[in-house]
PDB file of C-alpha atoms and ligand atoms in Angstrom:
ATOM      1  CA  MET M   1      -3.529 -19.763  -3.643  1.00  0.00           C
ATOM      2  CA  GLU M   2      -1.237 -20.125  -6.570  1.00  0.00           C
ATOM      3  CA  PHE M   3       0.664 -16.850  -7.403  1.00  0.00           C
ATOM      4  CA  ALA M   4      -0.625 -16.311 -10.970  1.00  0.00           C
ATOM      5  CA  GLU M   5      -4.117 -17.053  -9.487  1.00  0.00           C
ATOM      6  CA  LEU M   6      -3.850 -14.491  -6.990  1.00  0.00           C
ATOM      7  CA  LEU M   7      -2.922 -11.873  -9.576  1.00  0.00           C
ATOM      8  CA  HIS M   8      -5.862 -12.815 -11.624  1.00  0.00           C
ATOM      9  CA  ALA M   9      -8.189 -12.720  -8.849  1.00  0.00           C
ATOM     10  CA  ARG M  10      -7.204  -9.407  -7.144  1.00  0.00           C
ATOM     11  CA  ARG M  11      -9.635  -6.466  -7.425  1.00  0.00           C
ATOM     12  CA  SER M  12      -9.574  -2.953  -5.880  1.00  0.00           C
ATOM     13  CA  VAL M  13     -12.187  -3.275  -2.979  1.00  0.00           C
ATOM     14  CA  ARG M  14     -13.782  -0.070  -1.726  1.00  0.00           C
ATOM     15  CA  SER M  15     -16.419  -1.532   0.592  1.00  0.00           C
ATOM     16  CA  PHE M  16     -15.753  -3.418   3.454  1.00  0.00           C
ATOM     17  CA  GLU M  17     -17.536  -5.559   6.087  1.00  0.00           C
ATOM     18  CA  GLN M  18     -17.287  -4.352   9.956  1.00  0.00           C
ATOM     19  CA  ARG M  19     -15.863  -7.816  10.832  1.00  0.00           C
ATOM     20  CA  PRO M  20     -12.344  -7.310  12.721  1.00  0.00           C
ATOM     21  CA  ILE M  21      -9.155  -8.612  11.140  1.00  0.00           C
ATOM     22  CA  GLU M  22      -7.646 -11.486  12.842  1.00  0.00           C
ATOM     23  CA  ALA M  23      -4.211 -10.737  14.525  1.00  0.00           C
ATOM     24  CA  ALA M  24      -2.670 -13.853  12.766  1.00  0.00           C
ATOM     25  CA  LYS M  25      -3.605 -12.573   9.349  1.00  0.00           C
ATOM     26  CA  LEU M  26      -2.056  -9.012   9.981  1.00  0.00           C
ATOM     27  CA  LYS M  27       0.933 -10.753  11.288  1.00  0.00           C
ATOM     28  CA  THR M  28       1.196 -12.742   7.930  1.00  0.00           C
ATOM     29  CA  ILE M  29       0.586  -9.560   5.772  1.00  0.00           C
ATOM     30  CA  LEU M  30       3.308  -7.742   7.733  1.00  0.00           C
ATOM     31  CA  GLU M  31       5.901 -10.530   7.664  1.00  0.00           C
ATOM     32  CA  LEU M  32       5.343 -10.991   3.969  1.00  0.00           C
ATOM     33  CA  THR M  33       5.550  -7.266   3.483  1.00  0.00           C
ATOM     34  CA  ASN M  34       9.040  -7.376   5.083  1.00  0.00           C
ATOM     35  CA  LEU M  35      10.274  -9.578   2.443  1.00  0.00           C
ATOM     36  CA  ALA M  36      10.213  -6.882  -0.080  1.00  0.00           C
ATOM     37  CA  PRO M  37      13.455  -6.077  -1.717  1.00  0.00           C
ATOM     38  CA  SER M  38      14.883  -2.424  -1.216  1.00  0.00           C
ATOM     39  CA  ALA M  39      17.908  -0.546  -2.322  1.00  0.00           C
ATOM     40  CA  GLY M  40      21.088  -1.656  -0.434  1.00  0.00           C
ATOM     41  CA  ASN M  41      18.615  -3.700   1.692  1.00  0.00           C
ATOM     42  CA  LEU M  42      18.170  -0.374   3.748  1.00  0.00           C
ATOM     43  CA  GLN M  43      14.274  -0.581   3.825  1.00  0.00           C
ATOM     44  CA  ALA M  44      13.964   3.205   3.396  1.00  0.00           C
ATOM     45  CA  TYR M  45      10.302   3.093   4.392  1.00  0.00           C
ATOM     46  CA  GLU M  46       8.095   3.020   7.296  1.00  0.00           C
ATOM     47  CA  ILE M  47       4.544   1.625   7.941  1.00  0.00           C
ATOM     48  CA  TYR M  48       1.833   2.910  10.149  1.00  0.00           C
ATOM     49  CA  GLN M  49      -0.670   0.205  11.313  1.00  0.00           C
ATOM     50  CA  VAL M  50      -4.016   2.218  11.857  1.00  0.00           C
ATOM     51  CA  SER M  51      -6.821   0.834  13.453  1.00  0.00           C
ATOM     52  CA  ALA M  52      -7.930   3.720  15.786  1.00  0.00           C
ATOM     53  CA  SER M  53     -11.125   5.220  14.486  1.00  0.00           C
ATOM     54  CA  LYS M  54     -10.029   8.738  14.963  1.00  0.00           C
ATOM     55  CA  VAL M  55      -7.071   8.391  12.960  1.00  0.00           C
ATOM     56  CA  ARG M  56      -8.901   6.371  10.125  1.00  0.00           C
ATOM     57  CA  ALA M  57     -11.295   9.140   9.896  1.00  0.00           C
ATOM     58  CA  ALA M  58      -8.431  11.659   9.496  1.00  0.00           C
ATOM     59  CA  LEU M  59      -6.906   9.591   6.761  1.00  0.00           C
ATOM     60  CA  ALA M  60     -10.210   9.386   4.922  1.00  0.00           C
ATOM     61  CA  HIS M  61     -10.702  13.032   5.251  1.00  0.00           C
ATOM     62  CA  ALA M  62      -6.930  13.669   3.872  1.00  0.00           C
ATOM     63  CA  ALA M  63      -7.747  11.575   0.950  1.00  0.00           C
ATOM     64  CA  ASN M  64     -11.295  12.844   0.581  1.00  0.00           C
ATOM     65  CA  GLN M  65     -12.383   9.198   0.211  1.00  0.00           C
ATOM     66  CA  PRO M  66     -14.887   8.255   2.845  1.00  0.00           C
ATOM     67  CA  PHE M  67     -14.538   4.545   2.252  1.00  0.00           C
ATOM     68  CA  VAL M  68     -10.942   4.588   3.661  1.00  0.00           C
ATOM     69  CA  ALA M  69     -12.587   5.225   7.210  1.00  0.00           C
ATOM     70  CA  GLN M  70     -14.928   2.168   6.697  1.00  0.00           C
ATOM     71  CA  ALA M  71     -12.105  -0.297   6.619  1.00  0.00           C
ATOM     72  CA  PRO M  72     -11.329  -1.669  10.054  1.00  0.00           C
ATOM     73  CA  LEU M  73      -7.446  -1.380   9.491  1.00  0.00           C
ATOM     74  CA  THR M  74      -5.395   0.872   7.298  1.00  0.00           C
ATOM     75  CA  LEU M  75      -1.495   0.483   6.474  1.00  0.00           C
ATOM     76  CA  VAL M  76       0.155   3.796   5.575  1.00  0.00           C
ATOM     77  CA  PHE M  77       3.298   3.431   3.808  1.00  0.00           C
ATOM     78  CA  PHE M  78       5.974   6.348   4.022  1.00  0.00           C
ATOM     79  CA  ALA M  79       9.288   6.809   2.216  1.00  0.00           C
ATOM     80  CA  ASN M  80      11.970   7.616   4.588  1.00  0.00           C
ATOM     81  CA  PRO M  81      14.406   9.528   2.268  1.00  0.00           C
ATOM     82  CA  GLY M  82      17.134  10.225   4.843  1.00  0.00           C
ATOM     83  CA  ARG M  83      17.488   6.433   5.488  1.00  0.00           C
ATOM     84  CA  SER M  84      18.446   5.763   1.694  1.00  0.00           C
ATOM     85  CA  ALA M  85      20.394   9.203   1.345  1.00  0.00           C
ATOM     86  CA  ARG M  86      22.931   8.008   3.912  1.00  0.00           C
ATOM     87  CA  LYS M  87      24.199   5.512   1.616  1.00  0.00           C
ATOM     88  CA  PHE M  88      22.972   6.537  -2.032  1.00  0.00           C
ATOM     89  CA  GLY M  89      22.822  10.408  -1.675  1.00  0.00           C
ATOM     90  CA  THR M  90      20.456  12.160  -4.088  1.00  0.00           C
ATOM     91  CA  ARG M  91      19.494   9.083  -5.886  1.00  0.00           C
ATOM     92  CA  GLY M  92      18.548   7.305  -2.476  1.00  0.00           C
ATOM     93  CA  ARG M  93      16.604  10.491  -1.275  1.00  0.00           C
ATOM     94  CA  SER M  94      14.596  11.234  -4.471  1.00  0.00           C
ATOM     95  CA  LEU M  95      14.228   7.743  -6.052  1.00  0.00           C
ATOM     96  CA  TYR M  96      15.128   4.624  -4.134  1.00  0.00           C
ATOM     97  CA  ALA M  97      13.259   5.667  -0.836  1.00  0.00           C
ATOM     98  CA  ILE M  98      10.083   6.109  -3.031  1.00  0.00           C
ATOM     99  CA  GLN M  99      10.618   2.838  -4.803  1.00  0.00           C
ATOM    100  CA  ASP M 100      11.360   0.785  -1.509  1.00  0.00           C
ATOM    101  CA  ALA M 101       8.047   2.179  -0.124  1.00  0.00           C
ATOM    102  CA  THR M 102       6.198   1.394  -3.281  1.00  0.00           C
ATOM    103  CA  ILE M 103       7.472  -2.308  -3.524  1.00  0.00           C
ATOM    104  CA  ALA M 104       6.626  -2.850   0.114  1.00  0.00           C
ATOM    105  CA  ALA M 105       3.189  -1.667  -0.331  1.00  0.00           C
ATOM    106  CA  THR M 106       2.716  -3.713  -3.490  1.00  0.00           C
ATOM    107  CA  TYR M 107       4.009  -6.746  -1.338  1.00  0.00           C
ATOM    108  CA  ALA M 108       1.417  -5.889   1.146  1.00  0.00           C
ATOM    109  CA  MET M 109      -1.404  -5.490  -1.330  1.00  0.00           C
ATOM    110  CA  LEU M 110      -0.536  -9.006  -2.662  1.00  0.00           C
ATOM    111  CA  ALA M 111      -0.170 -10.439   0.885  1.00  0.00           C
ATOM    112  CA  ILE M 112      -3.663  -9.011   1.922  1.00  0.00           C
ATOM    113  CA  GLY M 113      -5.089 -11.137  -1.121  1.00  0.00           C
ATOM    114  CA  THR M 114      -3.323 -14.373   0.235  1.00  0.00           C
ATOM    115  CA  VAL M 115      -5.250 -14.147   3.519  1.00  0.00           C
ATOM    116  CA  GLY M 116      -8.665 -13.680   1.992  1.00  0.00           C
ATOM    117  CA  LEU M 117      -8.924  -9.966   2.627  1.00  0.00           C
ATOM    118  CA  GLY M 118      -9.543  -6.955   0.468  1.00  0.00           C
ATOM    119  CA  THR M 119      -7.846  -3.703  -0.182  1.00  0.00           C
ATOM    120  CA  VAL M 120      -7.247  -0.940  -2.649  1.00  0.00           C
ATOM    121  CA  TRP M 121      -4.250   1.135  -3.536  1.00  0.00           C
ATOM    122  CA  VAL M 122      -5.060   4.921  -2.301  1.00  0.00           C
ATOM    123  CA  GLY M 123      -2.472   7.294  -3.626  1.00  0.00           C
ATOM    124  CA  ALA M 124      -4.763  10.109  -4.014  1.00  0.00           C
ATOM    125  CA  PHE M 125      -4.559  12.229  -0.876  1.00  0.00           C
ATOM    126  CA  ASP M 126      -3.234  15.515   0.639  1.00  0.00           C
ATOM    127  CA  ASP M 127       0.334  14.582   1.801  1.00  0.00           C
ATOM    128  CA  ALA M 128       0.374  16.999   4.652  1.00  0.00           C
ATOM    129  CA  GLY M 129      -2.900  15.812   5.887  1.00  0.00           C
ATOM    130  CA  VAL M 130      -1.710  12.229   5.938  1.00  0.00           C
ATOM    131  CA  THR M 131       1.455  13.175   7.738  1.00  0.00           C
ATOM    132  CA  ARG M 132      -0.723  14.962  10.281  1.00  0.00           C
ATOM    133  CA  ALA M 133      -3.023  12.209  10.819  1.00  0.00           C
ATOM    134  CA  VAL M 134      -0.520   9.686  11.901  1.00  0.00           C
ATOM    135  CA  ASN M 135       1.974  12.331  13.465  1.00  0.00           C
ATOM    136  CA  ALA M 136       4.716  11.275  11.186  1.00  0.00           C
ATOM    137  CA  PRO M 137       8.054  13.301  10.877  1.00  0.00           C
ATOM    138  CA  ASP M 138       7.897  16.071   8.167  1.00  0.00           C
ATOM    139  CA  ASP M 139      10.738  14.622   6.130  1.00  0.00           C
ATOM    140  CA  TRP M 140       8.908  11.242   5.469  1.00  0.00           C
ATOM    141  CA  ILE M 141       6.814  11.040   2.299  1.00  0.00           C
ATOM    142  CA  PRO M 142       3.418   9.333   2.177  1.00  0.00           C
ATOM    143  CA  VAL M 143       3.483   6.956  -0.670  1.00  0.00           C
ATOM    144  CA  ALA M 144       0.294   4.850  -0.313  1.00  0.00           C
ATOM    145  CA  MET M 145      -2.583   3.886   1.901  1.00  0.00           C
ATOM    146  CA  LEU M 146      -3.959   0.538   2.123  1.00  0.00           C
ATOM    147  CA  PRO M 147      -7.363   0.197   3.853  1.00  0.00           C
ATOM    148  CA  ILE M 148      -8.004  -3.508   4.678  1.00  0.00           C
ATOM    149  CA  GLY M 149     -10.950  -5.425   5.340  1.00  0.00           C
ATOM    150  CA  TYR M 150     -13.187  -8.392   4.335  1.00  0.00           C
ATOM    151  CA  ALA M 151     -14.725  -7.271   1.116  1.00  0.00           C
ATOM    152  CA  ALA M 152     -18.322  -6.305   0.976  1.00  0.00           C
ATOM    153  CA  GLU M 153     -18.411  -6.185  -2.681  1.00  0.00           C
ATOM    154  CA  ALA M 154     -17.157  -8.355  -5.618  1.00  0.00           C
ATOM    155  CA  PRO M 155     -15.861  -5.942  -8.247  1.00  0.00           C
ATOM    156  CA  ALA M 156     -15.611  -6.826 -11.953  1.00  0.00           C
ATOM    157  CA  PRO M 157     -12.232  -7.088 -13.592  1.00  0.00           C
ATOM    158  CA  THR M 158     -10.843  -3.848 -14.996  1.00  0.00           C
ATOM    159  CA  GLU M 159      -9.503  -3.549 -18.669  1.00  0.00           C
ATOM    160  CA  ARG M 160      -5.553  -3.542 -19.469  1.00  0.00           C
ATOM    161  CA  ARG M 161      -3.704  -2.139 -22.346  1.00  0.00           C
ATOM    162  CA  ASN M 162      -2.860  -4.765 -25.068  1.00  0.00           C
ATOM    163  CA  LEU M 163       0.602  -5.968 -24.766  1.00  0.00           C
ATOM    164  CA  ASP M 164       1.261  -5.094 -28.261  1.00  0.00           C
ATOM    165  CA  GLU M 165       0.781  -1.375 -27.398  1.00  0.00           C
ATOM    166  CA  LEU M 166       2.386  -1.485 -23.838  1.00  0.00           C
ATOM    167  CA  VAL M 167       5.525  -3.520 -24.719  1.00  0.00           C
ATOM    168  CA  HIS M 168       7.966  -1.828 -27.018  1.00  0.00           C
ATOM    169  CA  VAL M 169      10.180  -4.667 -28.687  1.00  0.00           C
ATOM    170  CA  LEU M 170      13.438  -3.835 -30.074  1.00  0.00           C
TER     171      LEU M 170
HETATM  172  C1  LIG H   1      -0.715   4.837  -7.646  1.00  0.00           C
HETATM  173  C2  LIG H   1      -1.928   4.220  -7.507  1.00  0.00           C
HETATM  174  C3  LIG H   1      -3.028   5.326  -6.983  1.00  0.00           C
HETATM  175  C4  LIG H   1      -4.404   4.993  -6.713  1.00  0.00           C
HETATM  176  N1  LIG H   1      -5.111   5.722  -6.013  1.00  0.00           N
HETATM  177  C5  LIG H   1      -6.241   5.490  -5.891  1.00  0.00           C
HETATM  178  C6  LIG H   1      -7.071   6.285  -5.009  1.00  0.00           C
HETATM  179  O1  LIG H   1      -6.539   7.350  -4.556  1.00  0.00           O
HETATM  180  N2  LIG H   1      -8.412   5.840  -4.776  1.00  0.00           N
HETATM  181  C7  LIG H   1      -8.947   4.706  -5.239  1.00  0.00           C
HETATM  182  O2  LIG H   1     -10.192   4.409  -5.010  1.00  0.00           O
HETATM  183  N3  LIG H   1      -8.082   3.839  -5.874  1.00  0.00           N
HETATM  184  C8  LIG H   1      -6.923   4.145  -6.458  1.00  0.00           C
HETATM  185  N4  LIG H   1      -6.212   3.406  -6.929  1.00  0.00           N
HETATM  186  C9  LIG H   1      -6.818   2.064  -7.627  1.00  0.00           C
HETATM  187  C10 LIG H   1      -6.782   2.042  -9.019  1.00  0.00           C
HETATM  188  O3  LIG H   1      -7.935   2.905  -9.387  1.00  0.00           O
HETATM  189  C11 LIG H   1      -7.090   0.594  -9.515  1.00  0.00           C
HETATM  190  O4  LIG H   1      -5.978  -0.224  -9.256  1.00  0.00           O
HETATM  191  C12 LIG H   1      -7.296   0.408 -11.115  1.00  0.00           C
HETATM  192  O5  LIG H   1      -8.430   1.047 -11.377  1.00  0.00           O
HETATM  193  C13 LIG H   1      -7.355  -0.873 -11.579  1.00  0.00           C
HETATM  194  O6  LIG H   1      -8.414  -1.592 -10.923  1.00  0.00           O
HETATM  195  P1  LIG H   1      -8.056  -3.060 -10.175  1.00  0.00           P
HETATM  196  O7  LIG H   1      -7.132  -2.634  -8.993  1.00  0.00           O
HETATM  197  O8  LIG H   1      -9.310  -3.519  -9.586  1.00  0.00           O
HETATM  198  O9  LIG H   1      -7.365  -3.966 -11.121  1.00  0.00           O
HETATM  199  C14 LIG H   1      -4.718   3.570  -7.246  1.00  0.00           C
HETATM  200  C15 LIG H   1      -3.970   2.632  -7.839  1.00  0.00           C
HETATM  201  C16 LIG H   1      -2.481   2.856  -8.000  1.00  0.00           C
HETATM  202  C17 LIG H   1      -1.501   1.930  -8.479  1.00  0.00           C
END
């Protein structure tokens, strides 16, 4: 799929078929994700690949969003602030690690579309609940979850602000 076409076609999907995800598709998603840029190329983020149903249920509970458990697979992106702080100090800890994780999750979200699967960015959750669910270190910050599966819905496009309002031309 052409890149612009992918961006136009992407929708947040919150209903999934129970069909499993092929290993080759998951591999493609993760390899494309790993191409994301990061500050100093430090990749100050970590990814949990969750298919265990107990953990998926715990993630859905932490987000209070039951559809998360319906997806056969969820990727959870954490910022690893210490990894960026070693080179960039406070800016690495408080900003770059979050940006690294966010960009990687964005790459993943778009990569998921390229292999014909659906996802939605889930950012509303209890941080401690997500950390506990995957048993991550306390100093990593959960940034986003991407529940992934074959879409069981075809959502309509959502509105966007007008560029005239959004872009401040100087
Ligand atoms: C930072 C962020 C947090 C979000 N958190 C949630 C969430 O917790 N649950 C959810 O269902 N959708 C969540 N979304 C998805 C947005 O609601 C969705 O992207 C937006 O409504 C536009 O719809 P579209 O993705 O179909 O274009 C989040 C999106 C972003 C970027």
